[in-house]
Amino acid sequence: MSKKNNLARRKRQHEFELQKEKEAKEKKTQKLQAKKTKMKIDRNDKKKKKGAGGFQVGKRKLKTKLTALTKAKAAQAMELDK
């Protein structure tokens, strides 16, 4: 009998291949799960950032990031205009 036709060798090789396929499948599901959780985290961050992008001054919404001092000055300027 040749080495290729050895029943024990073929059986071990088959089990090894099944094990490799199982590990590959598990790794793929873990990557997919990690990607899903990352997408959930990103989605929640976008929701939070959407409202925090600007602030209301009069009838217009400014979309720039301003410090508290600059916001106070803008509010004071709007009061003077009224």
Short mmCIF file of C-alpha atoms in Angstrom, two decimals:
data_model
loop_
_atom_site.label_atom_id
_atom_site.label_comp_id
_atom_site.label_asym_id
_atom_site.label_seq_id
_atom_site.Cartn_x
_atom_site.Cartn_y
_atom_site.Cartn_z
CA MET A 1 0.00 0.00 0.00
CA SER A 2 1.23 3.46 -0.82
CA LYS A 3 1.35 6.28 1.69
CA LYS A 4 -1.53 8.09 -0.02
CA ASN A 5 -3.86 5.10 0.25
CA ASN A 6 -3.13 4.43 3.91
CA LEU A 7 -6.55 4.44 5.62
CA ALA A 8 -5.29 5.78 8.96
CA ARG A 9 -3.43 8.62 7.22
CA ARG A 10 -6.48 9.58 5.17
CA LYS A 11 -8.67 9.52 8.28
CA ARG A 12 -6.27 11.78 10.21
CA GLN A 13 -6.00 14.13 7.22
CA HIS A 14 -9.79 14.30 6.95
CA GLU A 15 -10.14 15.10 10.67
CA PHE A 16 -7.42 17.73 10.37
CA GLU A 17 -9.22 19.38 7.44
CA LEU A 18 -12.52 19.36 9.32
CA GLN A 19 -10.82 20.97 12.31
CA LYS A 20 -9.25 23.67 10.10
CA GLU A 21 -12.63 24.41 8.49
CA LYS A 22 -14.27 24.66 11.91
CA GLU A 23 -11.57 27.08 13.14
CA ALA A 24 -11.90 29.18 9.99
CA LYS A 25 -15.67 29.33 10.44
CA GLU A 26 -15.32 30.36 14.09
CA LYS A 27 -12.78 33.04 13.20
CA LYS A 28 -15.08 34.38 10.50
CA THR A 29 -18.05 34.56 12.89
CA GLN A 30 -15.90 36.34 15.50
CA LYS A 31 -14.79 38.92 12.93
CA LEU A 32 -18.39 39.43 11.83
CA GLN A 33 -19.54 39.82 15.44
CA ALA A 34 -16.75 42.32 16.14
CA LYS A 35 -17.71 44.26 13.03
CA LYS A 36 -21.38 44.32 14.11
CA THR A 37 -20.53 45.61 17.59
CA LYS A 38 -18.23 48.23 16.10
CA MET A 39 -20.99 49.35 13.76
CA LYS A 40 -23.36 49.66 16.73
CA ILE A 41 -20.82 51.77 18.62
CA ASP A 42 -20.20 53.97 15.57
CA ARG A 43 -23.90 54.43 14.99
CA ASN A 44 -24.44 55.57 18.58
CA ASP A 45 -21.53 57.99 18.35
CA LYS A 46 -22.97 59.55 15.21
CA LYS A 47 -26.29 60.12 16.94
CA LYS A 48 -24.57 61.90 19.80
CA LYS A 49 -22.38 64.01 17.54
CA LYS A 50 -25.27 65.04 15.30
CA GLY A 51 -26.89 67.25 17.94
CA ALA A 52 -23.61 68.50 19.37
CA GLY A 53 -22.35 69.88 16.05
CA GLY A 54 -23.81 73.36 16.48
CA PHE A 55 -25.86 75.66 18.62
CA GLN A 56 -28.77 78.04 18.15
CA VAL A 57 -28.19 81.77 17.83
CA GLY A 58 -31.36 83.63 16.96
CA LYS A 59 -33.07 81.89 14.06
CA ARG A 60 -29.89 80.41 12.61
CA LYS A 61 -28.06 77.32 13.76
CA LEU A 62 -24.31 77.72 13.72
CA LYS A 63 -22.41 74.56 12.87
CA THR A 64 -19.01 75.57 14.19
CA LYS A 65 -17.51 74.43 17.44
CA LEU A 66 -17.20 77.42 19.72
CA THR A 67 -15.92 77.77 23.25
CA ALA A 68 -18.17 78.83 26.09
CA LEU A 69 -16.68 82.34 25.99
CA THR A 70 -17.43 82.71 22.28
CA LYS A 71 -20.98 81.41 22.78
CA ALA A 72 -21.55 83.97 25.52
CA LYS A 73 -20.22 86.76 23.32
CA ALA A 74 -22.49 85.66 20.45
CA ALA A 75 -25.51 85.54 22.77
CA GLN A 76 -24.65 88.99 24.10
CA ALA A 77 -24.33 90.33 20.54
CA MET A 78 -27.75 88.90 19.68
CA GLU A 79 -29.24 90.60 22.76
CA LEU A 80 -27.81 93.95 21.65
CA ASP A 81 -29.35 93.53 18.19
CA LYS A 82 -32.81 92.96 19.68
#
